[in-house]
Short mmCIF file of C-alpha atoms and ligand atoms in Angstrom, two decimals:
data_model
loop_
_atom_site.label_atom_id
_atom_site.label_comp_id
_atom_site.label_asym_id
_atom_site.label_seq_id
_atom_site.Cartn_x
_atom_site.Cartn_y
_atom_site.Cartn_z
CA MET A 45 9.44 5.50 -28.12
CA SER A 46 7.02 8.41 -28.03
CA ASN A 47 3.64 8.48 -26.34
CA SER A 48 1.88 8.75 -29.72
CA LEU A 49 -0.48 5.99 -30.75
CA MET A 50 -0.90 7.50 -34.19
CA LYS A 51 1.03 10.05 -36.22
CA ILE A 52 -0.65 11.92 -39.05
CA GLU A 53 1.89 13.70 -41.23
CA LYS A 54 0.98 16.24 -43.92
CA VAL A 55 -2.04 14.23 -45.02
CA LYS A 56 -4.08 15.35 -48.01
CA ALA A 57 -7.26 13.50 -48.98
CA TYR A 58 -9.41 14.84 -51.79
CA TYR A 59 -12.66 13.76 -53.45
CA MET A 60 -11.67 13.35 -57.09
CA LEU A 61 -14.61 14.41 -59.24
CA LYS A 62 -14.67 14.33 -63.04
CA ASP A 63 -12.96 17.64 -63.70
CA ARG A 64 -12.26 19.00 -60.23
CA TYR A 65 -11.40 17.90 -56.70
CA VAL A 66 -12.74 18.70 -53.27
CA LYS A 67 -9.97 19.39 -50.77
CA ALA A 68 -11.72 17.88 -47.75
CA VAL A 69 -8.56 17.14 -45.73
CA ASP A 70 -5.71 19.34 -46.81
CA ASN A 71 -2.22 19.03 -45.39
CA ILE A 72 -3.08 17.99 -41.89
CA SER A 73 -0.56 16.92 -39.23
CA PHE A 74 -1.16 15.92 -35.63
CA GLU A 75 -0.57 13.08 -33.21
CA ILE A 76 -3.00 11.01 -31.20
CA ASN A 77 -1.49 10.10 -27.84
CA GLU A 78 -2.03 6.88 -25.96
CA ASN A 79 -4.83 7.08 -23.40
CA GLU A 80 -6.27 10.38 -24.53
CA VAL A 81 -9.58 11.64 -25.87
CA ILE A 82 -9.45 14.20 -28.68
CA GLY A 83 -12.62 16.11 -29.44
CA VAL A 84 -12.85 17.19 -33.08
CA VAL A 85 -15.08 20.20 -33.72
CA GLY A 86 -15.95 22.47 -36.65
CA GLU A 87 -18.94 23.48 -38.74
CA SER A 88 -20.64 21.02 -41.09
CA GLY A 89 -18.67 20.35 -44.24
CA CYS A 90 -15.27 21.26 -42.75
CA GLY A 91 -13.81 17.76 -43.23
CA LYS A 92 -14.40 16.12 -39.84
CA SER A 93 -16.08 12.97 -41.18
CA THR A 94 -13.60 12.68 -44.02
CA LEU A 95 -10.80 12.88 -41.46
CA SER A 96 -12.43 10.01 -39.50
CA ASN A 97 -12.45 7.83 -42.61
CA VAL A 98 -8.91 8.82 -43.56
CA LEU A 99 -7.59 7.87 -40.10
CA MET A 100 -9.17 4.45 -40.60
CA MET A 101 -7.80 4.30 -44.17
CA ASN A 102 -11.41 3.70 -45.13
CA ILE A 103 -10.77 5.36 -48.45
CA ILE A 104 -13.34 4.62 -51.12
CA LYS A 105 -13.58 6.38 -54.50
CA PRO A 106 -14.03 9.24 -55.22
CA LEU A 107 -12.02 9.89 -52.01
CA ALA A 108 -8.29 9.48 -52.58
CA LEU A 109 -5.25 9.84 -50.35
CA ILE A 110 -3.16 12.35 -52.27
CA ASP A 111 -0.18 12.82 -50.00
CA GLY A 112 1.20 12.32 -46.51
CA LYS A 113 1.74 9.48 -44.06
CA ILE A 114 -0.34 7.84 -41.37
CA LEU A 115 1.57 5.80 -38.81
CA PHE A 116 0.01 3.52 -36.21
CA LYS A 117 1.89 2.12 -33.22
CA THR A 118 1.60 -1.63 -33.11
CA ASN A 119 3.70 -4.07 -31.07
CA GLY A 120 6.01 -1.27 -29.99
CA SER A 121 6.85 0.17 -33.41
CA TYR A 122 5.16 2.36 -36.00
CA LYS A 123 3.57 0.85 -39.08
CA GLU A 124 2.79 3.10 -42.02
CA ILE A 125 -0.83 2.21 -42.72
CA SER A 126 -1.10 4.84 -45.46
CA SER A 127 1.09 2.65 -47.68
CA LEU A 128 -1.29 -0.30 -47.28
CA SER A 129 -4.44 -0.95 -49.27
CA ARG A 130 -7.84 -0.48 -47.66
CA GLU A 131 -8.22 -4.25 -47.69
CA GLU A 132 -4.90 -4.79 -45.88
CA VAL A 133 -5.78 -2.21 -43.21
CA ARG A 134 -9.25 -3.74 -42.88
CA LYS A 135 -7.74 -7.19 -42.31
CA ASP A 136 -4.91 -6.28 -39.94
CA PHE A 137 -6.14 -3.17 -38.12
CA TRP A 138 -9.91 -2.71 -38.19
CA GLY A 139 -11.62 -3.99 -35.09
CA LYS A 140 -8.38 -5.09 -33.39
CA LYS A 141 -6.37 -1.86 -33.46
CA MET A 142 -8.88 0.77 -34.54
CA ALA A 143 -12.63 0.95 -34.83
CA LEU A 144 -15.02 3.50 -36.29
CA ILE A 145 -18.56 4.30 -35.29
CA PRO A 146 -19.59 6.24 -38.40
CA GLN A 147 -22.21 8.96 -38.47
CA ALA A 148 -25.73 7.52 -38.18
CA ALA A 149 -24.26 4.05 -37.53
CA MET A 150 -27.34 2.90 -35.67
CA ASN A 151 -29.49 3.57 -38.72
CA ALA A 152 -27.09 1.55 -40.88
CA LEU A 153 -28.04 -1.69 -39.09
CA MET A 154 -30.23 -3.62 -41.51
CA PRO A 155 -33.65 -3.92 -39.86
CA THR A 156 -34.09 -7.49 -41.11
CA ILE A 157 -30.75 -8.88 -39.89
CA LYS A 158 -30.62 -10.12 -36.30
CA ILE A 159 -27.98 -8.34 -34.23
CA GLU A 160 -26.10 -11.54 -33.45
CA LYS A 161 -25.45 -11.94 -37.19
CA TYR A 162 -23.21 -8.84 -37.07
CA VAL A 163 -21.23 -10.50 -34.28
CA GLU A 164 -20.93 -13.70 -36.32
CA HIS A 165 -19.75 -11.77 -39.40
CA LEU A 166 -17.05 -10.16 -37.26
CA ALA A 167 -16.02 -13.55 -35.85
CA ASP A 168 -15.74 -14.92 -39.42
CA ALA A 169 -13.70 -11.92 -40.57
CA HIS A 170 -11.17 -12.48 -37.77
CA ASN A 171 -11.23 -16.30 -37.71
CA ILE A 172 -12.56 -16.42 -34.17
CA PRO A 173 -14.86 -19.29 -33.12
CA LYS A 174 -18.43 -17.95 -33.23
CA ASP A 175 -19.54 -19.38 -29.87
CA LYS A 176 -16.55 -17.81 -28.10
CA PHE A 177 -17.26 -14.47 -29.72
CA LEU A 178 -20.99 -14.59 -28.97
CA LYS A 179 -20.14 -15.25 -25.32
CA LYS A 180 -17.95 -12.13 -25.33
CA ALA A 181 -20.74 -10.17 -27.05
CA LYS A 182 -23.18 -11.18 -24.30
CA GLU A 183 -20.75 -9.94 -21.65
CA ARG A 184 -20.16 -6.73 -23.56
CA PHE A 185 -23.90 -6.15 -23.95
CA GLU A 186 -24.22 -6.34 -20.17
CA LYS A 187 -21.44 -3.77 -19.85
CA VAL A 188 -23.38 -1.33 -22.04
CA ASP A 189 -26.54 -1.94 -20.03
CA LEU A 190 -28.30 -4.11 -22.63
CA ASP A 191 -29.85 -7.45 -21.83
CA PRO A 192 -27.96 -10.07 -23.93
CA LYS A 193 -31.36 -11.30 -25.17
CA TRP A 194 -31.31 -8.34 -27.59
CA LEU A 195 -28.59 -10.10 -29.57
CA LYS A 196 -31.31 -12.41 -30.87
CA ARG A 197 -33.57 -9.53 -31.89
CA PHE A 198 -33.83 -7.38 -35.02
CA PRO A 199 -32.53 -3.78 -34.91
CA PHE A 200 -36.03 -2.36 -35.52
CA GLU A 201 -37.09 -3.80 -32.15
CA LEU A 202 -34.56 -1.61 -30.28
CA SER A 203 -34.92 2.09 -29.42
CA GLY A 204 -32.37 4.57 -30.82
CA GLY A 205 -30.38 4.66 -27.58
CA MET A 206 -30.31 0.85 -27.37
CA LYS A 207 -29.21 0.55 -30.99
CA GLN A 208 -26.34 2.98 -30.44
CA ARG A 209 -25.24 1.00 -27.37
CA ALA A 210 -25.42 -2.22 -29.40
CA VAL A 211 -23.24 -0.53 -32.06
CA ILE A 212 -20.54 0.49 -29.56
CA ALA A 213 -20.62 -2.97 -27.93
CA ILE A 214 -20.04 -4.68 -31.29
CA ALA A 215 -17.51 -2.10 -32.57
CA THR A 216 -15.32 -2.62 -29.50
CA LEU A 217 -15.57 -6.42 -29.23
CA LEU A 218 -11.90 -6.82 -30.17
CA ASP A 219 -10.77 -4.14 -27.69
CA PRO A 220 -9.32 -1.68 -30.22
CA ASP A 221 -6.57 0.73 -29.16
CA LEU A 222 -8.35 3.60 -30.92
CA LEU A 223 -12.07 4.25 -31.22
CA ILE A 224 -13.24 6.95 -33.64
CA ALA A 225 -16.81 8.02 -32.93
CA ASP A 226 -18.33 10.37 -35.51
CA GLU A 227 -21.26 12.34 -34.04
CA PRO A 228 -22.32 9.31 -31.97
CA THR A 229 -24.76 11.20 -29.77
CA SER A 230 -26.31 13.70 -32.17
CA ALA A 231 -29.44 11.58 -32.87
CA LEU A 232 -30.00 10.69 -29.21
CA ASP A 233 -32.13 12.40 -26.57
CA VAL A 234 -30.39 13.92 -23.54
CA VAL A 235 -30.87 10.86 -21.30
CA ASN A 236 -29.43 8.48 -23.90
CA GLN A 237 -26.61 10.91 -24.72
CA LYS A 238 -25.54 10.92 -21.07
CA MET A 239 -25.78 7.15 -20.87
CA PHE A 240 -23.71 6.71 -24.04
CA LEU A 241 -20.97 9.06 -22.81
CA LYS A 242 -20.84 7.29 -19.45
CA ILE A 243 -20.42 3.94 -21.21
CA LEU A 244 -17.76 5.35 -23.51
CA MET A 245 -15.69 6.75 -20.64
CA GLU A 246 -16.14 3.57 -18.62
CA MET A 247 -14.76 1.58 -21.58
CA LYS A 248 -11.72 3.85 -21.61
CA LYS A 249 -11.27 3.53 -17.85
CA GLN A 250 -11.39 -0.26 -18.11
CA GLY A 251 -8.88 -0.27 -20.96
CA ILE A 252 -11.34 -1.72 -23.50
CA VAL A 253 -10.38 1.23 -25.72
CA LYS A 254 -7.26 3.27 -25.05
CA SER A 255 -7.70 6.44 -27.08
CA ILE A 256 -10.80 8.07 -28.52
CA ILE A 257 -11.44 10.54 -31.32
CA PHE A 258 -14.84 12.07 -30.68
CA VAL A 259 -16.28 14.13 -33.52
CA THR A 260 -19.11 16.44 -32.54
CA HIS A 261 -20.72 19.87 -32.68
CA ASP A 262 -21.32 19.77 -28.97
CA ILE A 263 -18.67 21.81 -27.17
CA ALA A 264 -20.14 21.05 -23.71
CA THR A 265 -19.73 17.31 -24.33
CA ILE A 266 -16.16 17.78 -25.48
CA ARG A 267 -15.43 19.74 -22.31
CA GLN A 268 -16.68 16.84 -20.20
CA ILE A 269 -14.82 14.01 -21.89
CA ALA A 270 -11.87 15.28 -23.94
CA ASP A 271 -8.25 15.94 -23.02
CA ARG A 272 -7.62 18.02 -26.13
CA MET A 273 -9.74 19.82 -28.71
CA LEU A 274 -8.92 19.86 -32.42
CA VAL A 275 -10.67 22.58 -34.42
CA MET A 276 -11.14 22.05 -38.17
CA TYR A 277 -12.15 24.58 -40.77
CA ALA A 278 -12.36 24.04 -44.52
CA GLY A 279 -10.15 20.95 -44.47
CA LYS A 280 -7.49 22.47 -42.20
CA ILE A 281 -6.60 22.29 -38.52
CA MET A 282 -7.01 25.78 -37.08
CA GLU A 283 -6.06 24.97 -33.51
CA ILE A 284 -5.26 22.00 -31.29
CA SER A 285 -4.93 22.47 -27.57
CA PRO A 286 -5.59 21.04 -24.10
CA ILE A 287 -9.29 21.40 -23.45
CA ASP A 288 -9.16 23.72 -20.42
CA LYS A 289 -6.83 26.17 -22.12
CA ILE A 290 -8.83 26.36 -25.34
CA VAL A 291 -12.15 26.88 -23.56
CA GLU A 292 -10.65 29.50 -21.25
CA LYS A 293 -8.79 31.33 -24.01
CA PRO A 294 -9.31 30.24 -27.61
CA LEU A 295 -6.54 31.67 -29.77
CA ASN A 296 -7.61 31.29 -33.40
CA PRO A 297 -10.43 33.71 -34.35
CA TYR A 298 -12.35 30.78 -35.84
CA THR A 299 -12.15 28.87 -32.55
CA GLN A 300 -13.25 32.04 -30.76
CA GLY A 301 -16.24 32.38 -33.10
CA LEU A 302 -17.14 28.70 -32.83
CA LEU A 303 -16.98 28.60 -29.04
CA ASN A 304 -18.87 31.86 -28.68
CA SER A 305 -21.65 30.87 -31.07
CA VAL A 306 -22.98 27.91 -29.12
CA LEU A 307 -25.28 27.77 -26.14
CA THR A 308 -23.32 25.96 -23.48
CA PRO A 309 -23.21 25.90 -19.72
CA GLU A 310 -19.45 26.57 -19.75
CA PRO A 311 -18.90 29.61 -17.45
CA GLU A 312 -15.94 30.91 -19.49
CA ILE A 313 -18.04 30.87 -22.68
CA LYS A 314 -21.15 32.29 -21.01
CA LYS A 315 -19.07 35.19 -19.69
CA ARG A 316 -17.96 36.11 -23.22
CA GLY A 317 -21.58 36.11 -24.49
CA ILE A 318 -23.16 34.56 -27.57
CA THR A 319 -22.05 35.82 -30.97
CA THR A 320 -22.22 34.33 -34.46
CA ILE A 321 -19.66 33.86 -37.20
CA PRO A 322 -20.79 35.81 -40.26
CA GLY A 323 -21.00 34.00 -43.62
CA ALA A 324 -20.56 30.30 -44.33
CA PRO A 325 -17.64 27.90 -44.85
CA PRO A 326 -16.15 28.02 -48.36
CA ASN A 327 -16.67 25.63 -51.22
CA LEU A 328 -13.75 23.21 -50.94
CA ILE A 329 -13.47 22.85 -54.71
CA ASP A 330 -12.11 26.37 -54.85
CA PRO A 331 -11.25 27.52 -51.31
CA PRO A 332 -10.02 31.09 -50.72
CA LYS A 333 -6.32 31.77 -51.19
CA GLY A 334 -4.27 32.35 -48.04
CA CYS A 335 -6.04 31.60 -44.76
CA ARG A 336 -9.28 29.88 -45.70
CA PHE A 337 -11.08 31.71 -42.91
CA HIS A 338 -10.03 35.20 -44.04
CA PRO A 339 -13.33 36.21 -45.75
CA ARG A 340 -15.12 35.67 -42.40
CA CYS A 341 -12.39 36.66 -39.97
CA PRO A 342 -12.79 39.90 -38.01
CA HIS A 343 -8.98 40.15 -37.62
CA ALA A 344 -7.95 39.40 -41.22
CA MET A 345 -4.81 41.22 -42.37
CA ASP A 346 -3.28 41.62 -45.83
CA ILE A 347 -0.99 38.62 -45.32
CA CYS A 348 -4.02 36.41 -44.51
CA LYS A 349 -5.34 36.92 -48.06
CA GLU A 350 -2.06 35.86 -49.64
CA LYS A 351 -0.38 33.26 -47.49
CA GLU A 352 -1.55 30.19 -45.66
CA PRO A 353 -0.73 30.20 -41.93
CA GLU A 354 1.12 27.13 -40.69
CA LEU A 355 0.01 25.21 -37.62
CA LYS A 356 2.67 26.21 -35.09
CA GLU A 357 3.25 25.65 -31.40
CA VAL A 358 2.66 28.94 -29.58
CA GLU A 359 2.95 27.62 -26.04
CA PRO A 360 3.70 24.13 -24.72
CA GLY A 361 1.03 21.77 -26.04
CA ARG A 362 -0.89 24.50 -27.94
CA LYS A 363 -0.75 24.80 -31.69
CA VAL A 364 -2.55 27.40 -33.76
CA ALA A 365 -2.64 28.29 -37.47
CA CYS A 366 -3.01 32.06 -37.48
CA PHE A 367 -0.82 35.05 -38.39
CA LEU A 368 -1.91 36.84 -35.21
CA TYR A 369 0.55 34.56 -33.41
CA SER A 370 3.29 34.60 -36.01
CA GLU A 371 6.27 36.89 -36.57
CA GLU A 372 5.48 36.77 -40.31
CA ARG A 373 2.70 39.35 -39.95
CA SER A 374 5.19 42.14 -39.26
FE1 LIG B 64 -7.96 35.46 -39.22
FE2 LIG B 64 -5.65 35.88 -40.49
FE3 LIG B 64 -5.71 34.35 -38.34
FE4 LIG B 64 -6.80 33.50 -40.60
S1 LIG B 64 -4.63 33.93 -40.24
S2 LIG B 64 -7.67 33.32 -38.60
S3 LIG B 64 -7.64 35.39 -41.42
S4 LIG B 64 -6.15 36.54 -38.44
#
């Protein structure tokens, strides 16, 4: 049995509009290992949030799973969750096996519903006695540095940092194997960001969650918490690599541009200096032929305009989609 908790094989998920479709996740394959943190980075609109929802099989029209397989390890064997309905995955996997903290989750809490009601809804959904679950919620609130009295309060009474901690406490009440956190710190100030990350890593250390997908724009955060970095551009994976290697020497020109365009305390990045990537990501209704990054790539060759580069292993544990590392260019 492999070390993979989840296998994503050639997955395509498009937004089906009236007369066209948006290729938000387009032929993506990778594996999520047990006990690892993967940081997912890329510019806005490159498919990161769609990928988060696809991994959860939280597929709601107009989003549709067009092709590919998603396998999740459960009780020692792999179950193909991509062949199940959203409702079946919700019932058997959400909360217990996998949990999602969606973008702006803390703002999605209804201001007029007491926080303990969310815990009770979850208990109902999983047929768990409410008092037992509320007891667990109180303990979990203490773990995330929140007084359990806040369970009886309304979300509007909590600060942003407290709300986000309440969200992670509730999302992980059933100790899911995988937690997907989509930009969980972007709306927080620096103090609350640090606190949230500390709580997240403590939960992993204590085995409350085993693996984490952390979607962010913040390369410095990824460096602190992730084992691997996955770089997305225009619905594709451009590179996936152990974190130290990718920060020290990014291979794909898009990764190079992305890492060099952010202000970060990373010494390797500082040394290379700040640059920007010219242009903007393409419209995913009609993305460029060949490598989707070619109109912006300083190293684009003729083949890049015609053919799509495959994501290939170029050294142990490092995969990159780029003709600069392929024999096909010659
Ligand atoms: Fe640039 Fe070509 Fe590599 Fe794409 S395949 S990133 S266009 S060099």
